[in-house]
Coordinates of C-alpha atoms and ligand atoms in Angstrom, one line a residue:
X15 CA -31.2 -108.2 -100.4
X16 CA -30.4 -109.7 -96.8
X17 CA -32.8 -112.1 -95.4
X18 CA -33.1 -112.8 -91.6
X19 CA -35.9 -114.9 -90.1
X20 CA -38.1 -114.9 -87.0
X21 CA -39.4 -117.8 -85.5
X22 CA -42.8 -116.9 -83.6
X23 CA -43.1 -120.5 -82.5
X24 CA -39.8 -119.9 -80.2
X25 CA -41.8 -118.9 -77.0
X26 CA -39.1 -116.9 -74.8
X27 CA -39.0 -114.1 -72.7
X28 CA -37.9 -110.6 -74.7
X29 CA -35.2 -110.4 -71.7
X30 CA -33.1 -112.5 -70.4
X31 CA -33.4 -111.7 -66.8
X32 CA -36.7 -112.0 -65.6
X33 CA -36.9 -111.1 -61.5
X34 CA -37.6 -114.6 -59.9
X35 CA -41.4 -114.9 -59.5
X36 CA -42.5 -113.0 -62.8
X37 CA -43.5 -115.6 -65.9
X38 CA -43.9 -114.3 -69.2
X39 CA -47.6 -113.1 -70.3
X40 CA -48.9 -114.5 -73.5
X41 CA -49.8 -111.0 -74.5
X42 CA -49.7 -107.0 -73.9
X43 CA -51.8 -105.2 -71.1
X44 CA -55.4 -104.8 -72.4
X45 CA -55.3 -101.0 -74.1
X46 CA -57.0 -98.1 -72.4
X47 CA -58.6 -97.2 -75.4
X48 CA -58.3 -98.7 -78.9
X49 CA -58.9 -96.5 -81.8
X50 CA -59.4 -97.8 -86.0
X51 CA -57.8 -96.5 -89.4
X52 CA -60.9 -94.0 -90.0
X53 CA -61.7 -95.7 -93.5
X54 CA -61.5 -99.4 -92.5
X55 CA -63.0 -99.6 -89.7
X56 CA -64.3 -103.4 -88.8
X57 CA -61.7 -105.3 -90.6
X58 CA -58.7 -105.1 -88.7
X59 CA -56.4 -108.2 -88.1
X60 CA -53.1 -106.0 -86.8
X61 CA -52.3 -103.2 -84.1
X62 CA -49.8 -100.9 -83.1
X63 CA -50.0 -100.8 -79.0
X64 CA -48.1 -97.2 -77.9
X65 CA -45.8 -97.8 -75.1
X66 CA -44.5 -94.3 -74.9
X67 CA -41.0 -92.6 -76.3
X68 CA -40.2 -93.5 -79.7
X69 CA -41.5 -97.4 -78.2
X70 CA -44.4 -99.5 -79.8
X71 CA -45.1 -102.6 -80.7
X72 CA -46.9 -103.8 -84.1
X73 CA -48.7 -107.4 -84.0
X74 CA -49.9 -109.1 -86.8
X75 CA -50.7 -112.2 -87.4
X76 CA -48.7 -113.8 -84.1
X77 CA -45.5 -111.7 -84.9
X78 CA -44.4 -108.9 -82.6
X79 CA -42.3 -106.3 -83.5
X80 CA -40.6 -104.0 -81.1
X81 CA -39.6 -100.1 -82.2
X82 CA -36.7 -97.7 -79.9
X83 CA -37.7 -100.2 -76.8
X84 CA -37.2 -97.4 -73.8
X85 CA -38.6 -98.6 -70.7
X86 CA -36.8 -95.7 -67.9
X87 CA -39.7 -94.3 -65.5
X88 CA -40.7 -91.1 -64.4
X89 CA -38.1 -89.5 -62.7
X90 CA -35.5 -91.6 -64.3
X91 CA -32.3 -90.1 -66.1
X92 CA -31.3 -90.8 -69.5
X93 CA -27.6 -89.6 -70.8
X94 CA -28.0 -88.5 -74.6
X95 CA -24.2 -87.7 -74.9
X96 CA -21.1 -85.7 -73.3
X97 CA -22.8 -83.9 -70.5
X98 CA -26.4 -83.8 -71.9
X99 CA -28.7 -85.9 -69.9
X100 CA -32.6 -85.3 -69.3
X101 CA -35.3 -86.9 -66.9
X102 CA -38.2 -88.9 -68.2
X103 CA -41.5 -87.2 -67.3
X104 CA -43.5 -90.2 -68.1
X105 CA -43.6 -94.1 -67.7
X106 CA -44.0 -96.6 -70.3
X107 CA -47.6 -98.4 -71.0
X108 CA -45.8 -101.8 -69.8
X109 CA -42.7 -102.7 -68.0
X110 CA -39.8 -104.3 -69.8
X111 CA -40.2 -107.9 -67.7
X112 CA -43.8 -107.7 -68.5
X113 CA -43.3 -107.5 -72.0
X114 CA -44.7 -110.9 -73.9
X115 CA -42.9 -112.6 -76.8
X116 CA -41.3 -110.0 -78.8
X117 CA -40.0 -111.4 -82.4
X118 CA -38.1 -108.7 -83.9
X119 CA -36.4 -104.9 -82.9
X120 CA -36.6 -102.0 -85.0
X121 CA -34.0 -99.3 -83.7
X122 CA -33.3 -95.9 -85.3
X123 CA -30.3 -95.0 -83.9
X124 CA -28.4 -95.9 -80.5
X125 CA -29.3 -92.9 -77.9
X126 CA -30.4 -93.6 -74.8
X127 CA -34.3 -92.4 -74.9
X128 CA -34.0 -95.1 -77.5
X129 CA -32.2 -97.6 -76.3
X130 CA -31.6 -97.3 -72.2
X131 CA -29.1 -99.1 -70.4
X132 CA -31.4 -101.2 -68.7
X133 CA -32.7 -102.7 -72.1
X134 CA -29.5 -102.8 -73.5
X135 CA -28.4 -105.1 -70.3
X136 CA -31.9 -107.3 -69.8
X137 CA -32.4 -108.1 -73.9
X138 CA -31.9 -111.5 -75.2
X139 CA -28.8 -111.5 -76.9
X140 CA -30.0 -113.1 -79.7
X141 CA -33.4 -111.2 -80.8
X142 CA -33.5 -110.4 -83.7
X143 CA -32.2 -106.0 -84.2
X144 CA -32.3 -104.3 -87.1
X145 CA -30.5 -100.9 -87.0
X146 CA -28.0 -98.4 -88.1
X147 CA -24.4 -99.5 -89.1
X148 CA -23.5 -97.3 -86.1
X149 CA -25.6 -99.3 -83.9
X150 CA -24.6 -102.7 -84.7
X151 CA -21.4 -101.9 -84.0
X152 CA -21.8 -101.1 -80.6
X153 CA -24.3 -103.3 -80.0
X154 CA -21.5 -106.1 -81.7
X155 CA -18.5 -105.5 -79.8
X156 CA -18.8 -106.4 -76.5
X157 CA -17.1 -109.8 -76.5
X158 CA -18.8 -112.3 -74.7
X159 CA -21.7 -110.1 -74.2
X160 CA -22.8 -108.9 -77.7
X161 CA -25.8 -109.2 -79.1
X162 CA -25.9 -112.1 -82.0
X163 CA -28.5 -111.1 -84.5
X164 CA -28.2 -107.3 -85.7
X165 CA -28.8 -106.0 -88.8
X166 CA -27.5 -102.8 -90.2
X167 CA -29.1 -101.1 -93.2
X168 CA -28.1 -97.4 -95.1
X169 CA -30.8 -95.7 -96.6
X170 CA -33.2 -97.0 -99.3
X171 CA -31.6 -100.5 -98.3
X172 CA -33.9 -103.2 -97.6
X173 CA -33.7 -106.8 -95.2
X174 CA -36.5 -109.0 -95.6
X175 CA -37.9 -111.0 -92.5
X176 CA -39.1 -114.3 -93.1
X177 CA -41.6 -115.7 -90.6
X178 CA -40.5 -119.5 -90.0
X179 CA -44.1 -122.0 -89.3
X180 CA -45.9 -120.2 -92.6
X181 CA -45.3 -121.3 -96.1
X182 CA -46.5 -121.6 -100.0
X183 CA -47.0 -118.6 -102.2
X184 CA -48.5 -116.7 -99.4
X185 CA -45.9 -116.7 -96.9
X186 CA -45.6 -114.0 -94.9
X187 CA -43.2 -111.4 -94.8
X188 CA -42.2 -108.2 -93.7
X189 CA -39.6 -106.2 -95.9
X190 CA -37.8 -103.4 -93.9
X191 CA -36.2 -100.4 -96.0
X192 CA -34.1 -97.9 -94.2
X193 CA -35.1 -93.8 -94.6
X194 CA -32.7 -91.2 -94.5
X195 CA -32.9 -89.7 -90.9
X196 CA -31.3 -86.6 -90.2
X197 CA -30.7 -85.4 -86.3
X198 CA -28.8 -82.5 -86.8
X199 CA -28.9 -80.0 -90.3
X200 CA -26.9 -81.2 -93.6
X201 CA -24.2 -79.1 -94.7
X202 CA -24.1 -77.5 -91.7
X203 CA -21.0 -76.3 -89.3
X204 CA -23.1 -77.7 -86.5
X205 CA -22.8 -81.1 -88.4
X206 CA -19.0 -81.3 -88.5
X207 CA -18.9 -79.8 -85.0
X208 CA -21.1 -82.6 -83.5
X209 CA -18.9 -85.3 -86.0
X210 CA -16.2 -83.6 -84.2
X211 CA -17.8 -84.5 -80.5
X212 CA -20.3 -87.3 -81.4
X213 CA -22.8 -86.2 -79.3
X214 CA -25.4 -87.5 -81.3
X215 CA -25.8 -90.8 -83.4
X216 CA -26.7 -91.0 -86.7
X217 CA -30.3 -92.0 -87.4
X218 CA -32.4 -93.9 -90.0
X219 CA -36.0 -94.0 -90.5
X220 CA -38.0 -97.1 -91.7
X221 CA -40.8 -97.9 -94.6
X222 CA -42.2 -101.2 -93.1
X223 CA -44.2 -103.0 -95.3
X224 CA -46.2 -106.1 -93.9
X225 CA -47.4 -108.3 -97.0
X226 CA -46.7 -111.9 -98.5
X227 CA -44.5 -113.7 -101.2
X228 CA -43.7 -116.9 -102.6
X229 CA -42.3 -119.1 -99.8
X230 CA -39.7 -120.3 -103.5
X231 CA -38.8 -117.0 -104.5
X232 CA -36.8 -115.1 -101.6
X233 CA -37.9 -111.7 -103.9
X234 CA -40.8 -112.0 -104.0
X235 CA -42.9 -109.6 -102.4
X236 CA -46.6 -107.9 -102.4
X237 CA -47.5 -105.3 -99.5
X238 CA -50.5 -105.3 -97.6
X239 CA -49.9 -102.4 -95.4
X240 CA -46.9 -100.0 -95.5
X241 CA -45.8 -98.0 -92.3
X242 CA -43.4 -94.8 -92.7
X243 CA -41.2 -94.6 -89.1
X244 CA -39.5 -91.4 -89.2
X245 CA -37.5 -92.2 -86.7
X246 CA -35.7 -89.0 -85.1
X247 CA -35.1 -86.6 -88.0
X248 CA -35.7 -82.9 -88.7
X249 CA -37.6 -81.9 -91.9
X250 CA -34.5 -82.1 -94.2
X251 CA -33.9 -82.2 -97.8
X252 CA -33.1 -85.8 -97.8
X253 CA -36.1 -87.0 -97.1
X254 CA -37.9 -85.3 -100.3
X255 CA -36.6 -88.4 -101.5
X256 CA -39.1 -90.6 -99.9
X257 CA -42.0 -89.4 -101.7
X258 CA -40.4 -89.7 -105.1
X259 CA -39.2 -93.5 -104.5
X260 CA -42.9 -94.1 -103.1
X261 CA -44.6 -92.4 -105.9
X262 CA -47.9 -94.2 -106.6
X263 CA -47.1 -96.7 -103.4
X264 CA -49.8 -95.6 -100.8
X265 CA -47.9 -95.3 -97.6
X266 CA -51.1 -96.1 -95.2
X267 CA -49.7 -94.8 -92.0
X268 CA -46.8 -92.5 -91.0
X269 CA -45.3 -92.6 -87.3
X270 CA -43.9 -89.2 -86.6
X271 CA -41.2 -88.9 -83.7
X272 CA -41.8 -85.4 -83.0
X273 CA -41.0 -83.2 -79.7
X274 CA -38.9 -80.5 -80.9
X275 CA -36.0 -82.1 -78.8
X276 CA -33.9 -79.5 -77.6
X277 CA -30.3 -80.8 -76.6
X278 CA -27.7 -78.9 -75.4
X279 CA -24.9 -78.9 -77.3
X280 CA -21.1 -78.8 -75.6
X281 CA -19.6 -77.2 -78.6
X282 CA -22.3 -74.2 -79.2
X283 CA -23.1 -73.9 -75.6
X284 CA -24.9 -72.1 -74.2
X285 CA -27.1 -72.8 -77.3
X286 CA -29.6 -75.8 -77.5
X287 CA -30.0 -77.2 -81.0
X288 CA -33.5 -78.5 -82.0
X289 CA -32.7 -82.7 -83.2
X290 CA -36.4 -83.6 -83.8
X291 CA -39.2 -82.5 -85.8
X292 CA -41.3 -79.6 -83.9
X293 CA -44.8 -79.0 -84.1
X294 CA -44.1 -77.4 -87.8
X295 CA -42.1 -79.3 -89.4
X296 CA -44.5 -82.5 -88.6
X297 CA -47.2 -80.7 -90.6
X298 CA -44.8 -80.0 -93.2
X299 CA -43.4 -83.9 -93.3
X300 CA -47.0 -84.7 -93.3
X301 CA -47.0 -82.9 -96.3
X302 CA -44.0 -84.1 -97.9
X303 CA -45.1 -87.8 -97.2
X304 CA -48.3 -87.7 -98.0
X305 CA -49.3 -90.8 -96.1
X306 CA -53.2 -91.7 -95.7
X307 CA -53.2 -91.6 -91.8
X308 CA -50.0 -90.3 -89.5
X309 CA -49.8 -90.6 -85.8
X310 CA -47.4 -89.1 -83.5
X311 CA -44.9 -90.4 -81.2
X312 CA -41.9 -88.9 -79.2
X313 CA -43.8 -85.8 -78.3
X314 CA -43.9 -85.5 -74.1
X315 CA -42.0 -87.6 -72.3
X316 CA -38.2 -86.5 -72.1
X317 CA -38.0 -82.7 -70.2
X318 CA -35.7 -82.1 -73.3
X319 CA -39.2 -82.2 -75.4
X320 CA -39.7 -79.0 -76.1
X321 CA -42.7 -78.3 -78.9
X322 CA -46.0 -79.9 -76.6
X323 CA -48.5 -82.4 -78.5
X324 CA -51.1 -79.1 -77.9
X325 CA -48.7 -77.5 -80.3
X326 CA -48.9 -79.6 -83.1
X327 CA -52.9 -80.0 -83.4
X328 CA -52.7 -76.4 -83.3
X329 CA -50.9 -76.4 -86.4
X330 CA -52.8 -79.5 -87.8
X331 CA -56.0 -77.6 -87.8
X332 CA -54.9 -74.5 -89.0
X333 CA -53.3 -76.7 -91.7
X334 CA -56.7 -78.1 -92.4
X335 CA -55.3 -81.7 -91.9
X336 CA -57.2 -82.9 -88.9
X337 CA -58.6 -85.9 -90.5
X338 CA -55.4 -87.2 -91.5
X339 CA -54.0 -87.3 -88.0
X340 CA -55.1 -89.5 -85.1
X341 CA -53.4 -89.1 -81.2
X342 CA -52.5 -92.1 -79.5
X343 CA -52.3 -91.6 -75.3
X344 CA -49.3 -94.3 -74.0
X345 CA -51.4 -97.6 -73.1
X346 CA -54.0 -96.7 -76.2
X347 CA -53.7 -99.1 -79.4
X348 CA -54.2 -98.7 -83.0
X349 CA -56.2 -101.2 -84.8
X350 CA -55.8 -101.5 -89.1
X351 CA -56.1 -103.6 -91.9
X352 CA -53.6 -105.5 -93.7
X353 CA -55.3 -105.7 -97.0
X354 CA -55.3 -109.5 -98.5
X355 CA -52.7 -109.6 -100.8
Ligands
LIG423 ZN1 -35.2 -89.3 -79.4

């Protein structure tokens, strides 16, 4: 398994070109609203703080991670491929030079309402990234001007992350698995038309587990609190997969890019083709994954979002599953529990 480490000691700016004037804060912009894991309310030492987009960032215990960082405003336009570009409705919860120490990136795949051009030019070039194999390679081969420290994983392969300062048997760790991610249908003649004009990247998901293991034994690992990412992918065959490799593993929280992103596609024009989960295939992954608590991301703020949040509680209650979902507004956080392990 590869092993990276982050160093939460190493106090420095998530970008690397801070506007004259602006410092770094020691932390994120207080919440709007917080809201708690239903069942463990009280005890919660870790947070997930919705930025907007596909964007959050998990703290626990002093480490910072970073998902899809996407910081464009309202009004701003994003290129998703060869003549396909949409305008952000929305802006992000905090602004990329406000962002405080940020320890490690999770990106699921390298398109721009994912990764914009003005994060991909103000990032330090060494934070820590951990991606598709797609990804790293364009985020690798810029010369002078690449970024240093990129992971790649294919599915149901794991990195672990180390967290330099903690030590003994109960160091902390995180252990990052990729998920199969699929943006356009398997098997399909859309899929070797869009191989044919990459339009659109290939995407992973993530099972992020945040737990402790021996700081002797680089293996060894025991989960405290395990996160499903989707990432962008419709509700394909691949993923029945998950379930079956986390049989009798509780997965405590799914994120769910949803959105029902409609993208034009060059080839098939003038047809759209639907890349991420609508309102009815969430219920169904919901479903599939079977996950104690899911909340949903991705949903409103690209005009290429085409299935509304109000479309998918719709289909949550007539599914019956409204206590298994909780809605996050950009600027609200989620508080849980990472059970002593
Ligand atoms: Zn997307």
């Amino acid at each position: 398994m590869q092993r990276i480490f982050i160093d939460p000691e190493n106090d420095r700016p998530a970008t690397r070109d801070l506007p004259s004037g602006v410092t770094m804060p020691g932390d994120l912009p207080p919440p709007k609203e917080v809201k708690f894991h239903p069942s463990e309310y009280g005890s919660e030492d870790a947070s997930i703080f919705f930025v907007g987009t596909a964007t959050t960032i998990i703290e626990w215990a002093g480490i910072r991670i970073m998902t899809d960082p996407n910081f464009l405003h309202a009004g701003d336009h994003v290129h998703l491929g060869p003549g396909v570009s949409s305008t952000r409705r929305t802006n992000p919860a905090v602004d990329l030079h406000n962002l405080p120490r940020i320890d490690l990136v999770l990106l699921s795949h390298y398109h721009g309402d994912h990764f914009d051009q003005k994060v991909e030019t103000s990032l330090r070039r060494d934070l820590p990234i951990i991606t598709t194999p797609h990804a790293q390679s364009h985020l690798t081969n810029k010369d002078a001007d690449s970024f240093t420290n990129v992971s790649a994983l294919d599915p149901f392969t794991s990195v672990m992350v180390e967290v330099k300062g903690t030590a003994g048997p109960k160091r902390r760790r995180l252990r990052v698995t990729a998920m199969p991610g699929k943006h356009v249908p398997s098997h399909s003649a859309v899929e070797s038309l869009n191989e044919l004009v990459n339009a659109i990247p290939p995407t992973n998901g993530w099972m992020l587990e945040l737990g402790v293991g021996d700081a002797d034994d680089a293996t060894d690992f025991v989960y405290g609190y395990r996160i499903y990412i989707t990432g962008d992918t419709l509700m394909v065959d691949e993923l029945k997969e998950i379930p079956k490799r986390y049989a009798n593993k509780r997965i405590d929280l799914m994120l769910a890019h949803l959105g029902g992103t409609m993208v034009p596609s060059p080839a098939l024009a003038p047809l759209a083709l639907m890349v991420t989960m609508d309102a009815k295939q969430g219920v169904q992954m919901i479903r599939l994954i079977q996950a104690d608590l899911t909340i949903p991301i991705h949903y409103d703020d690209y005009e290429v979002f085409a299935s509304p949040l109000d479309d998918f509680k719709k289909e949550v209650e007539k599914a019956g599953l409204e206590g298994k979902v909780l809605y996050l507004d950009r600027g609200d956080r989620f508080g849980f529990t990472v059970r002593e392990a």
